[in-house]
Amino acid sequence: QVQTTDLTDSRVNHDFVIWLKTKGMNWLLAILLVACAFLGWDYLQKQKSNARDQAWEELSSATSPAAFRGVADAHATQDAIAELAMLQAGDTLLRSILSGLKPGLTVEDEGSSLTGEERTASLVEADELYAAAARMAAGRPGLGGKPVGISALFGRAAIAEASGRLEDANLHLEAAATLANPEYPALAEQARARMESMEALNGASDLPSQSSLVVPAVDGETYTPPVAEDLLEFFEEDEAGTDAELDAASEENPASP
């Protein structure tokens, strides 16, 4: 029995050696390739995670429109970074326009006020940024791009209203209301409410001009409303008369020595 067992073990060892010589190296190579593939996949996942973290960190640390543009260009394919960066760049310019101050500056800073030309340029740039954000959001499948798209359309409406283009503002608000339905009814209602308020402002009548007023008649003669020059002459004559009365009174009652 001991001899039989030794023969069996010897045969197993011999078969194993033959398997190693014929097929073992192939199996070891396949296992090595699988391990390398797993390590490569794990490395790529870590790289993607690091790139995503860096993109969001740069977005959160940006403060100027130029910085937001740089983030959008550097991370154009990373999540929704590009459209969010464009949206925040437009918001930064819009706040600057409303406050009358250059982005990142305060009232105490020298040269912080926007000039008329700078304000006009900011309006144009902000509208372009909002339009870019809306296009990027529209190209995103599913509902992921809707919030950014709605915000961008609200921004374009605000820029158009600040520029005096009320018809364009109404078009952007109508587009925002359409995009918001049915997932975001509160935003759609807000857009429609703003449209109604703008219609009320647009329909308000202007003050009538002086030429359009009916001129009344006094004692059969046409009454002519006084102009600023007439009022100034009246006050000058009244002041001269007052000075003359004071001089006459001082002559009648001379001051005692």
mmCIF file of C-alpha atoms in Angstrom:
data_model
loop_
_atom_site.group_PDB
_atom_site.id
_atom_site.type_symbol
_atom_site.label_atom_id
_atom_site.label_comp_id
_atom_site.label_asym_id
_atom_site.label_seq_id
_atom_site.Cartn_x
_atom_site.Cartn_y
_atom_site.Cartn_z
ATOM 1 C CA GLN A 1 0.000 0.000 0.000
ATOM 2 C CA VAL A 2 2.865 2.363 0.835
ATOM 3 C CA GLN A 3 4.483 1.590 -2.509
ATOM 4 C CA THR A 4 1.202 2.214 -4.341
ATOM 5 C CA THR A 5 0.815 5.584 -2.600
ATOM 6 C CA ASP A 6 4.353 6.577 -3.542
ATOM 7 C CA LEU A 7 3.684 5.690 -7.155
ATOM 8 C CA THR A 8 0.469 7.696 -7.169
ATOM 9 C CA ASP A 9 2.175 10.778 -5.655
ATOM 10 C CA SER A 10 5.001 10.481 -8.111
ATOM 11 C CA ARG A 11 2.564 10.290 -11.010
ATOM 12 C CA VAL A 12 0.713 13.412 -9.744
ATOM 13 C CA ASN A 13 3.942 15.335 -9.422
ATOM 14 C CA HIS A 14 4.969 14.219 -12.878
ATOM 15 C CA ASP A 15 1.631 15.304 -14.379
ATOM 16 C CA PHE A 16 1.887 18.664 -12.629
ATOM 17 C CA VAL A 17 5.356 19.237 -13.985
ATOM 18 C CA ILE A 18 4.155 18.378 -17.473
ATOM 19 C CA TRP A 19 1.179 20.813 -17.060
ATOM 20 C CA LEU A 20 3.525 23.563 -15.939
ATOM 21 C CA LYS A 21 5.732 22.962 -18.939
ATOM 22 C CA THR A 22 2.884 22.855 -21.439
ATOM 23 C CA LYS A 23 0.097 25.134 -20.111
ATOM 24 C CA GLY A 24 1.271 26.646 -16.839
ATOM 25 C CA MET A 25 3.055 29.602 -18.339
ATOM 26 C CA ASN A 26 0.000 30.516 -20.394
ATOM 27 C CA TRP A 27 -2.189 30.486 -17.317
ATOM 28 C CA LEU A 28 0.305 32.505 -15.316
ATOM 29 C CA LEU A 29 0.499 35.047 -18.141
ATOM 30 C CA ALA A 30 -3.312 35.291 -18.275
ATOM 31 C CA ILE A 31 -3.500 35.849 -14.503
ATOM 32 C CA LEU A 32 -0.799 38.505 -14.764
ATOM 33 C CA LEU A 33 -2.668 40.273 -17.554
ATOM 34 C CA VAL A 34 -5.889 40.266 -15.527
ATOM 35 C CA ALA A 35 -4.060 41.714 -12.508
ATOM 36 C CA CYS A 36 -2.452 44.417 -14.663
ATOM 37 C CA ALA A 37 -5.826 45.272 -16.206
ATOM 38 C CA PHE A 38 -7.400 45.625 -12.777
ATOM 39 C CA LEU A 39 -4.561 47.848 -11.567
ATOM 40 C CA GLY A 40 -4.845 49.985 -14.716
ATOM 41 C CA TRP A 41 -8.622 50.335 -14.297
ATOM 42 C CA ASP A 42 -8.170 51.299 -10.650
ATOM 43 C CA TYR A 43 -5.548 53.900 -11.631
ATOM 44 C CA LEU A 44 -7.848 55.453 -14.255
ATOM 45 C CA GLN A 45 -10.712 55.645 -11.763
ATOM 46 C CA LYS A 46 -8.492 57.450 -9.279
ATOM 47 C CA GLN A 47 -7.321 59.851 -11.987
ATOM 48 C CA LYS A 48 -10.921 60.618 -12.970
ATOM 49 C CA SER A 49 -11.879 61.174 -9.349
ATOM 50 C CA ASN A 50 -8.926 63.492 -8.809
ATOM 51 C CA ALA A 51 -9.757 65.441 -11.978
ATOM 52 C CA ARG A 52 -13.380 65.806 -10.893
ATOM 53 C CA ASP A 53 -12.365 67.002 -7.436
ATOM 54 C CA GLN A 54 -9.917 69.502 -8.924
ATOM 55 C CA ALA A 55 -12.549 70.850 -11.331
ATOM 56 C CA TRP A 56 -15.093 71.463 -8.566
ATOM 57 C CA GLU A 57 -12.420 73.001 -6.354
ATOM 58 C CA GLU A 58 -11.380 75.440 -9.092
ATOM 59 C CA LEU A 59 -15.016 76.320 -9.734
ATOM 60 C CA SER A 60 -15.661 77.066 -6.070
ATOM 61 C CA SER A 61 -12.516 79.204 -5.764
ATOM 62 C CA ALA A 62 -13.093 81.317 -8.910
ATOM 63 C CA THR A 63 -14.283 84.886 -8.278
ATOM 64 C CA SER A 64 -13.967 86.820 -11.545
ATOM 65 C CA PRO A 65 -15.605 86.323 -14.966
ATOM 66 C CA ALA A 66 -12.176 85.605 -16.497
ATOM 67 C CA ALA A 67 -11.492 82.928 -13.875
ATOM 68 C CA PHE A 68 -14.866 81.286 -14.525
ATOM 69 C CA ARG A 69 -14.148 81.272 -18.267
ATOM 70 C CA GLY A 70 -10.827 79.568 -17.581
ATOM 71 C CA VAL A 71 -12.530 76.883 -15.514
ATOM 72 C CA ALA A 72 -15.083 76.282 -18.275
ATOM 73 C CA ASP A 73 -12.356 75.917 -20.914
ATOM 74 C CA ALA A 74 -10.151 73.660 -18.767
ATOM 75 C CA HIS A 75 -12.932 71.302 -17.661
ATOM 76 C CA ALA A 76 -15.335 71.390 -20.607
ATOM 77 C CA THR A 77 -16.034 67.638 -20.432
ATOM 78 C CA GLN A 78 -16.166 67.293 -16.646
ATOM 79 C CA ASP A 79 -19.715 66.901 -15.309
ATOM 80 C CA ALA A 80 -21.631 70.206 -15.631
ATOM 81 C CA ILE A 81 -18.607 72.346 -14.769
ATOM 82 C CA ALA A 82 -18.572 74.327 -18.028
ATOM 83 C CA GLU A 83 -22.193 75.518 -17.948
ATOM 84 C CA LEU A 84 -22.059 76.230 -14.226
ATOM 85 C CA ALA A 85 -18.894 78.294 -14.715
ATOM 86 C CA MET A 86 -20.511 80.292 -17.537
ATOM 87 C CA LEU A 87 -23.631 80.819 -15.436
ATOM 88 C CA GLN A 88 -21.661 82.089 -12.446
ATOM 89 C CA ALA A 89 -19.589 84.359 -14.689
ATOM 90 C CA GLY A 90 -22.811 85.918 -15.983
ATOM 91 C CA ASP A 91 -24.130 86.280 -12.433
ATOM 92 C CA THR A 92 -20.919 88.041 -11.408
ATOM 93 C CA LEU A 93 -21.282 90.572 -14.212
ATOM 94 C CA LEU A 94 -24.983 91.060 -13.487
ATOM 95 C CA ARG A 95 -24.255 91.876 -9.843
ATOM 96 C CA SER A 96 -21.585 94.285 -11.012
ATOM 97 C CA ILE A 97 -24.050 96.017 -13.345
ATOM 98 C CA LEU A 98 -26.715 96.319 -10.651
ATOM 99 C CA SER A 99 -24.268 97.660 -8.061
ATOM 100 C CA GLY A 100 -22.396 99.929 -10.466
ATOM 101 C CA LEU A 101 -19.075 98.545 -9.203
ATOM 102 C CA LYS A 102 -16.436 96.547 -11.033
ATOM 103 C CA PRO A 103 -16.312 92.829 -10.103
ATOM 104 C CA GLY A 104 -14.355 92.182 -6.939
ATOM 105 C CA LEU A 105 -14.132 95.850 -5.901
ATOM 106 C CA THR A 106 -15.904 97.828 -3.194
ATOM 107 C CA VAL A 107 -16.998 101.437 -2.889
ATOM 108 C CA GLU A 108 -13.830 102.301 -0.957
ATOM 109 C CA ASP A 109 -11.556 101.076 -3.767
ATOM 110 C CA GLU A 110 -10.248 103.715 -6.149
ATOM 111 C CA GLY A 111 -11.673 103.463 -9.662
ATOM 112 C CA SER A 112 -14.270 100.896 -8.632
ATOM 113 C CA SER A 113 -17.228 102.574 -10.347
ATOM 114 C CA LEU A 114 -18.340 101.375 -13.766
ATOM 115 C CA THR A 115 -18.271 103.889 -16.575
ATOM 116 C CA GLY A 116 -21.042 104.028 -19.155
ATOM 117 C CA GLU A 117 -18.922 102.198 -21.719
ATOM 118 C CA GLU A 118 -17.905 99.541 -19.205
ATOM 119 C CA ARG A 119 -21.521 98.999 -18.219
ATOM 120 C CA THR A 120 -22.547 98.539 -21.862
ATOM 121 C CA ALA A 121 -19.687 96.105 -22.449
ATOM 122 C CA SER A 122 -20.627 94.166 -19.305
ATOM 123 C CA LEU A 123 -24.233 93.877 -20.495
ATOM 124 C CA VAL A 124 -23.101 92.400 -23.817
ATOM 125 C CA GLU A 125 -20.612 90.011 -22.200
ATOM 126 C CA ALA A 126 -23.077 88.832 -19.554
ATOM 127 C CA ASP A 127 -25.690 88.079 -22.210
ATOM 128 C CA GLU A 128 -23.122 86.037 -24.162
ATOM 129 C CA LEU A 129 -22.169 84.085 -21.034
ATOM 130 C CA TYR A 130 -25.794 83.309 -20.182
ATOM 131 C CA ALA A 131 -26.468 82.276 -23.789
ATOM 132 C CA ALA A 132 -23.469 79.906 -23.732
ATOM 133 C CA ALA A 133 -24.639 78.369 -20.459
ATOM 134 C CA ALA A 134 -28.141 77.856 -21.890
ATOM 135 C CA ARG A 135 -26.742 76.142 -25.025
ATOM 136 C CA MET A 136 -24.553 73.806 -22.974
ATOM 137 C CA ALA A 137 -27.425 72.928 -20.659
ATOM 138 C CA ALA A 138 -29.741 72.259 -23.604
ATOM 139 C CA GLY A 139 -27.248 69.741 -24.979
ATOM 140 C CA ARG A 140 -27.187 67.745 -21.750
ATOM 141 C CA PRO A 141 -29.543 64.738 -21.911
ATOM 142 C CA GLY A 142 -32.232 64.176 -19.318
ATOM 143 C CA LEU A 143 -33.254 66.621 -16.630
ATOM 144 C CA GLY A 144 -29.720 67.413 -15.489
ATOM 145 C CA GLY A 145 -29.414 70.526 -17.632
ATOM 146 C CA LYS A 146 -32.800 72.067 -16.874
ATOM 147 C CA PRO A 147 -31.926 74.003 -13.682
ATOM 148 C CA VAL A 148 -28.907 75.626 -15.331
ATOM 149 C CA GLY A 149 -30.888 76.361 -18.494
ATOM 150 C CA ILE A 150 -33.712 78.001 -16.553
ATOM 151 C CA SER A 151 -31.291 80.109 -14.517
ATOM 152 C CA ALA A 152 -29.487 81.183 -17.693
ATOM 153 C CA LEU A 153 -32.752 82.284 -19.298
ATOM 154 C CA PHE A 154 -33.677 84.279 -16.194
ATOM 155 C CA GLY A 155 -30.255 85.902 -16.416
ATOM 156 C CA ARG A 156 -30.738 86.817 -20.068
ATOM 157 C CA ALA A 157 -34.118 88.304 -19.225
ATOM 158 C CA ALA A 158 -32.549 90.463 -16.504
ATOM 159 C CA ILE A 159 -29.831 91.643 -18.892
ATOM 160 C CA ALA A 160 -32.386 92.463 -21.583
ATOM 161 C CA GLU A 161 -34.506 94.384 -19.079
ATOM 162 C CA ALA A 162 -31.464 96.332 -17.852
ATOM 163 C CA SER A 163 -30.677 97.164 -21.481
ATOM 164 C CA GLY A 164 -34.207 98.418 -22.114
ATOM 165 C CA ARG A 165 -35.106 95.507 -24.425
ATOM 166 C CA LEU A 166 -38.374 94.509 -22.785
ATOM 167 C CA GLU A 167 -39.566 92.397 -25.739
ATOM 168 C CA ASP A 168 -36.424 90.261 -25.583
ATOM 169 C CA ALA A 169 -36.839 89.964 -21.811
ATOM 170 C CA ASN A 170 -40.380 88.646 -22.310
ATOM 171 C CA LEU A 171 -39.142 86.096 -24.848
ATOM 172 C CA HIS A 172 -36.508 84.779 -22.436
ATOM 173 C CA LEU A 173 -39.001 84.582 -19.585
ATOM 174 C CA GLU A 174 -41.479 82.720 -21.785
ATOM 175 C CA ALA A 175 -38.741 80.254 -22.744
ATOM 176 C CA ALA A 176 -37.864 79.806 -19.060
ATOM 177 C CA ALA A 177 -41.495 79.107 -18.173
ATOM 178 C CA THR A 178 -41.780 76.561 -20.984
ATOM 179 C CA LEU A 179 -38.552 74.830 -19.960
ATOM 180 C CA ALA A 180 -39.549 74.738 -16.288
ATOM 181 C CA ASN A 181 -42.781 72.820 -16.930
ATOM 182 C CA PRO A 182 -43.703 70.322 -15.632
ATOM 183 C CA GLU A 183 -40.776 69.533 -13.321
ATOM 184 C CA TYR A 184 -40.376 73.011 -11.788
ATOM 185 C CA PRO A 185 -43.815 74.686 -11.626
ATOM 186 C CA ALA A 186 -42.675 77.277 -9.055
ATOM 187 C CA LEU A 187 -40.044 78.621 -11.439
ATOM 188 C CA ALA A 188 -42.558 78.686 -14.288
ATOM 189 C CA GLU A 189 -44.962 80.681 -12.120
ATOM 190 C CA GLN A 190 -42.172 83.077 -11.165
ATOM 191 C CA ALA A 191 -41.342 83.673 -14.830
ATOM 192 C CA ARG A 192 -44.972 84.394 -15.698
ATOM 193 C CA ALA A 193 -45.349 86.754 -12.734
ATOM 194 C CA ARG A 194 -42.313 88.684 -13.903
ATOM 195 C CA MET A 195 -43.770 88.875 -17.410
ATOM 196 C CA GLU A 196 -46.998 90.338 -16.031
ATOM 197 C CA SER A 197 -45.137 92.962 -14.026
ATOM 198 C CA MET A 198 -43.108 93.922 -17.088
ATOM 199 C CA GLU A 199 -46.278 94.251 -19.155
ATOM 200 C CA ALA A 200 -47.675 96.589 -16.514
ATOM 201 C CA LEU A 201 -44.513 98.702 -16.658
ATOM 202 C CA ASN A 202 -44.495 98.695 -20.439
ATOM 203 C CA GLY A 203 -48.164 99.698 -20.579
ATOM 204 C CA ALA A 204 -47.794 102.591 -18.154
ATOM 205 C CA SER A 205 -48.590 105.911 -19.845
ATOM 206 C CA ASP A 206 -45.939 108.579 -20.133
ATOM 207 C CA LEU A 207 -46.373 112.021 -18.630
ATOM 208 C CA PRO A 208 -48.165 114.364 -21.076
ATOM 209 C CA SER A 209 -46.092 117.032 -22.763
ATOM 210 C CA GLN A 210 -46.866 120.718 -22.223
ATOM 211 C CA SER A 211 -47.980 121.138 -25.830
ATOM 212 C CA SER A 212 -50.613 118.422 -25.417
ATOM 213 C CA LEU A 213 -52.264 120.117 -22.432
ATOM 214 C CA VAL A 214 -55.445 122.174 -22.885
ATOM 215 C CA VAL A 215 -54.575 125.808 -22.218
ATOM 216 C CA PRO A 216 -57.247 127.485 -20.032
ATOM 217 C CA ALA A 217 -58.495 131.024 -20.615
ATOM 218 C CA VAL A 218 -58.474 133.700 -17.911
ATOM 219 C CA ASP A 219 -60.849 136.674 -18.450
ATOM 220 C CA GLY A 220 -61.103 135.814 -22.101
ATOM 221 C CA GLU A 221 -57.329 135.798 -22.591
ATOM 222 C CA THR A 222 -55.245 132.711 -23.156
ATOM 223 C CA TYR A 223 -53.312 131.802 -20.078
ATOM 224 C CA THR A 224 -49.640 131.095 -20.644
ATOM 225 C CA PRO A 225 -47.981 128.996 -17.932
ATOM 226 C CA PRO A 226 -44.868 130.661 -16.529
ATOM 227 C CA VAL A 227 -41.498 129.269 -17.462
ATOM 228 C CA ALA A 228 -38.407 129.050 -15.296
ATOM 229 C CA GLU A 229 -36.959 132.353 -16.593
ATOM 230 C CA ASP A 230 -40.150 134.233 -15.718
ATOM 231 C CA LEU A 231 -40.119 132.826 -12.192
ATOM 232 C CA LEU A 232 -36.496 133.836 -11.697
ATOM 233 C CA GLU A 233 -37.228 137.382 -12.894
ATOM 234 C CA PHE A 234 -40.197 137.543 -10.517
ATOM 235 C CA PHE A 235 -38.076 136.578 -7.527
ATOM 236 C CA GLU A 236 -35.327 139.017 -8.556
ATOM 237 C CA GLU A 237 -37.837 141.873 -8.814
ATOM 238 C CA ASP A 238 -39.381 140.919 -5.482
ATOM 239 C CA GLU A 239 -35.953 140.831 -3.853
ATOM 240 C CA ALA A 240 -35.068 144.254 -5.338
ATOM 241 C CA GLY A 241 -38.326 145.707 -4.000
ATOM 242 C CA THR A 242 -37.614 144.295 -0.555
ATOM 243 C CA ASP A 243 -34.125 145.845 -0.547
ATOM 244 C CA ALA A 244 -35.569 149.240 -1.535
ATOM 245 C CA GLU A 245 -38.117 149.125 1.304
ATOM 246 C CA LEU A 246 -35.353 148.300 3.789
ATOM 247 C CA ASP A 247 -33.248 151.243 2.555
ATOM 248 C CA ALA A 248 -36.191 153.621 2.845
ATOM 249 C CA ALA A 249 -36.963 152.425 6.359
ATOM 250 C CA SER A 250 -33.355 152.917 7.419
ATOM 251 C CA GLU A 251 -33.393 156.508 6.105
ATOM 252 C CA GLU A 252 -36.568 157.348 8.014
ATOM 253 C CA ASN A 253 -35.256 155.827 11.239
ATOM 254 C CA PRO A 254 -31.535 156.500 11.367
ATOM 255 C CA ALA A 255 -29.597 154.565 13.910
ATOM 256 C CA SER A 256 -28.886 156.447 17.179
ATOM 257 C CA PRO A 257 -25.220 157.450 17.806
#
